[in-house]
Short mmCIF file of C-alpha atoms in Angstrom, two decimals:
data_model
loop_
_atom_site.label_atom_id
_atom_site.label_comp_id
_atom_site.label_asym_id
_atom_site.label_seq_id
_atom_site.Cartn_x
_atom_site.Cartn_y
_atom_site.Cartn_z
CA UNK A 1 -2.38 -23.90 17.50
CA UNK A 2 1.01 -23.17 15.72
CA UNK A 3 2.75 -20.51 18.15
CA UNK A 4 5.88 -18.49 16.35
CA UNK A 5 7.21 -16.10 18.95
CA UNK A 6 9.93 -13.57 18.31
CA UNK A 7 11.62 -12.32 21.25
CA UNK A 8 11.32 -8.81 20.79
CA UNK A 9 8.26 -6.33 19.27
CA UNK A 10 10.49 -3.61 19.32
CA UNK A 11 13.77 -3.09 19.12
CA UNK A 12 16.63 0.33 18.11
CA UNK A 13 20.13 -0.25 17.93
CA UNK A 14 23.17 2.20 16.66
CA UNK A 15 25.00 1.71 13.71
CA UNK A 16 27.98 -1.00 13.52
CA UNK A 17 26.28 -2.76 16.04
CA UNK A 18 26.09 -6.76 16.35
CA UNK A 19 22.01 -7.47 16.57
CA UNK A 20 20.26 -11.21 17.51
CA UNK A 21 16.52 -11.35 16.10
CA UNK A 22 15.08 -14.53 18.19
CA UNK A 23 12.60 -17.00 16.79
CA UNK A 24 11.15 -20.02 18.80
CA UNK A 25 8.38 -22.28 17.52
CA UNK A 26 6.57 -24.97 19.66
CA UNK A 27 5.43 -27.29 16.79
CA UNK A 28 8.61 -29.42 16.06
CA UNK A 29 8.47 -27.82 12.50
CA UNK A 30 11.80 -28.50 10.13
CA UNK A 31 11.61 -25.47 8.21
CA UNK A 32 11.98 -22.02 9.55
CA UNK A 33 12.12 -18.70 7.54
CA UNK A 34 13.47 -14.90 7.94
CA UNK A 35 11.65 -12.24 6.28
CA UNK A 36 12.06 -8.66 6.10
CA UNK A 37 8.66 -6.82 4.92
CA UNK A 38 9.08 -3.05 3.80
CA UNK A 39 6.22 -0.39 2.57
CA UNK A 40 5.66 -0.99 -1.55
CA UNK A 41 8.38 -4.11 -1.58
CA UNK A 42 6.45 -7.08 0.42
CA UNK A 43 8.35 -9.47 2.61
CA UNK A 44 11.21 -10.86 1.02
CA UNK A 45 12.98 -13.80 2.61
CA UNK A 46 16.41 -13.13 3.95
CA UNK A 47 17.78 -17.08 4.80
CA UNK A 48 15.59 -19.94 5.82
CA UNK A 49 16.83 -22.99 7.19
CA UNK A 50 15.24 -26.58 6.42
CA UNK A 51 16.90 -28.51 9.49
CA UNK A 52 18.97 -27.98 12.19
CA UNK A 53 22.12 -26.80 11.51
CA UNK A 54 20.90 -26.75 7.53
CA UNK A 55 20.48 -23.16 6.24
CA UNK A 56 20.20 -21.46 2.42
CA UNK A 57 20.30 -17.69 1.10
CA UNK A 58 16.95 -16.43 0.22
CA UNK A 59 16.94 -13.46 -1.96
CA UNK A 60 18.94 -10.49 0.15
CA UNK A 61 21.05 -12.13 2.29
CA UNK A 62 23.59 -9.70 2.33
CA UNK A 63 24.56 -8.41 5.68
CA UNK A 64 22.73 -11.09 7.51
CA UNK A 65 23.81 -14.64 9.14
CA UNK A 66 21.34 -16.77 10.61
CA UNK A 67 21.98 -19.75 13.42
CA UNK A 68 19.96 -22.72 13.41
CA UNK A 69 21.35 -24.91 16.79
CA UNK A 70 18.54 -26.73 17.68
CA UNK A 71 15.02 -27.19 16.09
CA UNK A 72 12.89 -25.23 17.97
CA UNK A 73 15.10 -21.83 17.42
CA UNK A 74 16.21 -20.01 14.57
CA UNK A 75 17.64 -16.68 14.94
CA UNK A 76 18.65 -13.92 12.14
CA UNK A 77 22.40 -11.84 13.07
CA UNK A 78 23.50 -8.32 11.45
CA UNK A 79 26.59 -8.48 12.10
CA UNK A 80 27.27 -4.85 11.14
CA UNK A 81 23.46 -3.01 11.51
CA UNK A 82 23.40 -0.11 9.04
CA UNK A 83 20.56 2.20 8.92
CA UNK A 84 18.85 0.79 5.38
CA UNK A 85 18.12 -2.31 7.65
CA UNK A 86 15.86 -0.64 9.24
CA UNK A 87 12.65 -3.01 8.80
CA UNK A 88 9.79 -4.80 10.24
CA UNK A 89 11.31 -8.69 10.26
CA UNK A 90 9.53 -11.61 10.62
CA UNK A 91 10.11 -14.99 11.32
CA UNK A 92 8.08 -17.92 10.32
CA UNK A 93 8.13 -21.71 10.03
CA UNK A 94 6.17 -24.73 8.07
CA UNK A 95 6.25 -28.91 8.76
CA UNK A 96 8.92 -30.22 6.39
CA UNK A 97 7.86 -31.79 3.16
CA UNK A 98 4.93 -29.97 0.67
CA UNK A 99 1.50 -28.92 1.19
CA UNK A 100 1.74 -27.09 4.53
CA UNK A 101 1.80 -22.73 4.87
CA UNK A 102 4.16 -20.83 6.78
CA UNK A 103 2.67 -19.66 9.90
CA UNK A 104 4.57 -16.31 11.21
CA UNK A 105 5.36 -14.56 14.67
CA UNK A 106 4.06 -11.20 15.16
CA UNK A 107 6.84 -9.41 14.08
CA UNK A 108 10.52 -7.43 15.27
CA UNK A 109 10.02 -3.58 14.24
CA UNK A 110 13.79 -2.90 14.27
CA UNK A 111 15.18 0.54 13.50
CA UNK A 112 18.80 1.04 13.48
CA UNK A 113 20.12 5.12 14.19
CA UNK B 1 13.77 -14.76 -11.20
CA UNK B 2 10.33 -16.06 -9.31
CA UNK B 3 7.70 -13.18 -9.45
CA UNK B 4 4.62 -11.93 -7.83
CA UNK B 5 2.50 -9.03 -8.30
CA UNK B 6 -0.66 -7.91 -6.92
CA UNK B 7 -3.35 -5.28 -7.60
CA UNK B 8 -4.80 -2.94 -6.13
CA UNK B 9 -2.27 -1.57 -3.97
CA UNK B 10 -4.92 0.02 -1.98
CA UNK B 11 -8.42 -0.11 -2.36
CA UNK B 12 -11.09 1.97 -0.04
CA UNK B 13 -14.46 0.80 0.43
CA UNK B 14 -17.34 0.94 2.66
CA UNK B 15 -19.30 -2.00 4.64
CA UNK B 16 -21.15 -4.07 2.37
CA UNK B 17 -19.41 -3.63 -0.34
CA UNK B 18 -18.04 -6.94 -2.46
CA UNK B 19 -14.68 -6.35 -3.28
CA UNK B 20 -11.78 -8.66 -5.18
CA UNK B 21 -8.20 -8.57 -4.91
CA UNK B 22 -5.90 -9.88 -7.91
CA UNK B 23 -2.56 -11.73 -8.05
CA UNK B 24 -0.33 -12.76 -10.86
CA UNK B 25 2.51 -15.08 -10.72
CA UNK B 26 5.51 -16.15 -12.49
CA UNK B 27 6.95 -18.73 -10.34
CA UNK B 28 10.03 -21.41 -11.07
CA UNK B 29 8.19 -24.98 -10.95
CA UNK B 30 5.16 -23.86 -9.68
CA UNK B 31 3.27 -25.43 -6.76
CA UNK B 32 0.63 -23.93 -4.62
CA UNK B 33 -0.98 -20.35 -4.49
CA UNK B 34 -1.34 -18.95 -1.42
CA UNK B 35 -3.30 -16.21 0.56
CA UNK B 36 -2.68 -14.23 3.99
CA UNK B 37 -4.34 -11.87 5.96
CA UNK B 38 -2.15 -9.02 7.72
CA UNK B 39 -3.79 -6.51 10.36
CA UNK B 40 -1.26 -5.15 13.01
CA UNK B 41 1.23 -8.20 13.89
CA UNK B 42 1.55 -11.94 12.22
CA UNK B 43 0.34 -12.72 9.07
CA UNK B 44 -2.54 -15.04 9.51
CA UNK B 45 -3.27 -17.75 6.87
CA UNK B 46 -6.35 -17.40 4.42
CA UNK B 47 -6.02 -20.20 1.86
CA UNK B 48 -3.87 -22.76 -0.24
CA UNK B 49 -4.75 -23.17 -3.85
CA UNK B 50 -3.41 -26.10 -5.88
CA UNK B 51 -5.58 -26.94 -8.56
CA UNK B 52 -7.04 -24.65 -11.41
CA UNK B 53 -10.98 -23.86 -11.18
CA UNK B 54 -11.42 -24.99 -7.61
CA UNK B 55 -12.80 -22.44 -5.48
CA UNK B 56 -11.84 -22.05 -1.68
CA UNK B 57 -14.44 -20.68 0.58
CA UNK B 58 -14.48 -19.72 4.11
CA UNK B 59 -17.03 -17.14 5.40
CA UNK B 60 -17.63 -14.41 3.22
CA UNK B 61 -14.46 -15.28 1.77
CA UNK B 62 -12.86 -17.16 -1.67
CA UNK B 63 -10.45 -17.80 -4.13
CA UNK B 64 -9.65 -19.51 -7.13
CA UNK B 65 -7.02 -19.93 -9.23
CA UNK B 66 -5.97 -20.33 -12.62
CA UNK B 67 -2.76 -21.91 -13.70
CA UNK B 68 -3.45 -21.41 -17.55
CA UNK B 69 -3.50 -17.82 -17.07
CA UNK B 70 -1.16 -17.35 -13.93
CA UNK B 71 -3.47 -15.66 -11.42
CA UNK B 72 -5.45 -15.70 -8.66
CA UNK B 73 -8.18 -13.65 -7.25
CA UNK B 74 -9.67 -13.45 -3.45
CA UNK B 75 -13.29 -12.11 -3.11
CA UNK B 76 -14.48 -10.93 -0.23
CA UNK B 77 -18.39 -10.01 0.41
CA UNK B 78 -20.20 -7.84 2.43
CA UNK B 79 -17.32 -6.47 3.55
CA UNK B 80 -17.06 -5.29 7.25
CA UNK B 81 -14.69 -2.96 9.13
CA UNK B 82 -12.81 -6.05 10.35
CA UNK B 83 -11.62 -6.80 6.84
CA UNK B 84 -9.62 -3.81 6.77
CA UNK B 85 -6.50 -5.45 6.43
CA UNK B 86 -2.95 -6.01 4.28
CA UNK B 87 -3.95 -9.00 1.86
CA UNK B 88 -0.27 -11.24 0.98
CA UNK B 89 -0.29 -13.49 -1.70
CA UNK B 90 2.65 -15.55 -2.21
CA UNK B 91 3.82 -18.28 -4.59
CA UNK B 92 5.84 -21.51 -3.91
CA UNK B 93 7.36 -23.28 -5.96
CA UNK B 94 10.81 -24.55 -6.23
CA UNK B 95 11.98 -27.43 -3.59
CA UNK B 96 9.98 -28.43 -1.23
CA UNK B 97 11.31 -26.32 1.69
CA UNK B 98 8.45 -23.90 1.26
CA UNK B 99 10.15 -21.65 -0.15
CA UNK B 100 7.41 -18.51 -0.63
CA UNK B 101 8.07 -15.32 -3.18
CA UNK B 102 5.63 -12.79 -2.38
CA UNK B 103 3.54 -10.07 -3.81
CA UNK B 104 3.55 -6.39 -2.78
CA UNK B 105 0.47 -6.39 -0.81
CA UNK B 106 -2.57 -4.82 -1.39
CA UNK B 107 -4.39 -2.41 1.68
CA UNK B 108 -8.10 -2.73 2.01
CA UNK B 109 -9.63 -0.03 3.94
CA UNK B 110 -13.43 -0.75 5.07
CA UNK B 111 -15.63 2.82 6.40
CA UNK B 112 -18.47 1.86 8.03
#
């Protein structure tokens, strides 16, 4: 079985703080994805990275950096938290090429005061 | 701009009950349809659609799609109280990265 596991459940920082979200997958996958899933809005992918080192924008990037130094981890940085990134985030990651679903980690409930 | 929309956004039922959950897409070069289950942590994978008119079964559960029309549906029957769950259904298209655009979710709430 596919096993996604993000470091934290829960986590509250203070604004203007720097804040790691950890991902580490087992299954040698290429891609890896950051979503952040909100009440009436979905998940909606932050960056996702399709090797290591390799990463793209997804659709609201802003105020996030990922890092992507070796397969196995990918990990999502505010650099700045503010309090609208408040947000369940979650972390996910596929074999490269088509035909294969994302399987996700439980989750990071991060709330930022 | 890739879409995805889904309805119900909640739906209540009680056990037994056959219920079906929609999802329309607009999505860039289009390539797979696909549905998750989401009850307190990871989403858990339900089913990949490709091709129009096929139906996916597992359990209780199925889908089809239809690329002619843009949508998707998931039926569940005989519903239980361990169905009560967040349904996702997402589109990818695109490269093939995997990129997924997803739909708003819809809440299904089984009473015994």
């Amino acid at each position: 079985d596919v096993k996604v596991t993000q470091s934290s459940r829960y986590l509250v920082k203070r604004t203007g703080e720097k804040v790691f979200l950890e991902c580490v997958q087992d299954m040698d996958h290429e891609n890896m994805f950051w979503y952040r899933q909100d009440p009436g809005l979905g998940l909606r992918l932050i960056y996702f990275s399709y090797d290591v080192k390799m990463k793209e924008k997804g659709d609201i990037p802003e105020g996030y950096s990922v890092s992507r130094e070796k397969k196995e981890r990918f990990s999502l940085i505010l650099e700045s938290a503010s309090t609208n990134q408040t947000s369940m985030y979650l972390c996910a990651s596929r074999p490269g090429g088509t035909g294969q679903p994302q399987h996700f980690g439980d989750g990071t409930r991060l709330s930022i005061l | 701009e890739d879409k995805v929309v889904q309805s119900p956004l909640s739906l209540v039922v009680h056990e037994g009950d056959t219920v079906t959950l929609n999802c329309s897409y607009e999505v860039t070069n289009f390539r797979s349809l696909l549905w998750y289950k989401q009850e307190k942590k990871a989403p858990t994978f339900l089913f990949m659609l490709t091709s129009s008119g096929i139906e996916k079964k597992s359990g209780r559960l199925s889908s089809i799609l239809d690329k002619k029309e843009l949508f998707s549906i998931l039926n569940i029957t005989a519903t239980q109280t361990g169905d009560s769950a967040v349904y996702l259904c997402a589109g990818a298209g695109g490269t093939s990265y995997g990129k997924l655009t997803f739909g708003q979710g819809t809440i299904l709430t089984v009473h015994p």
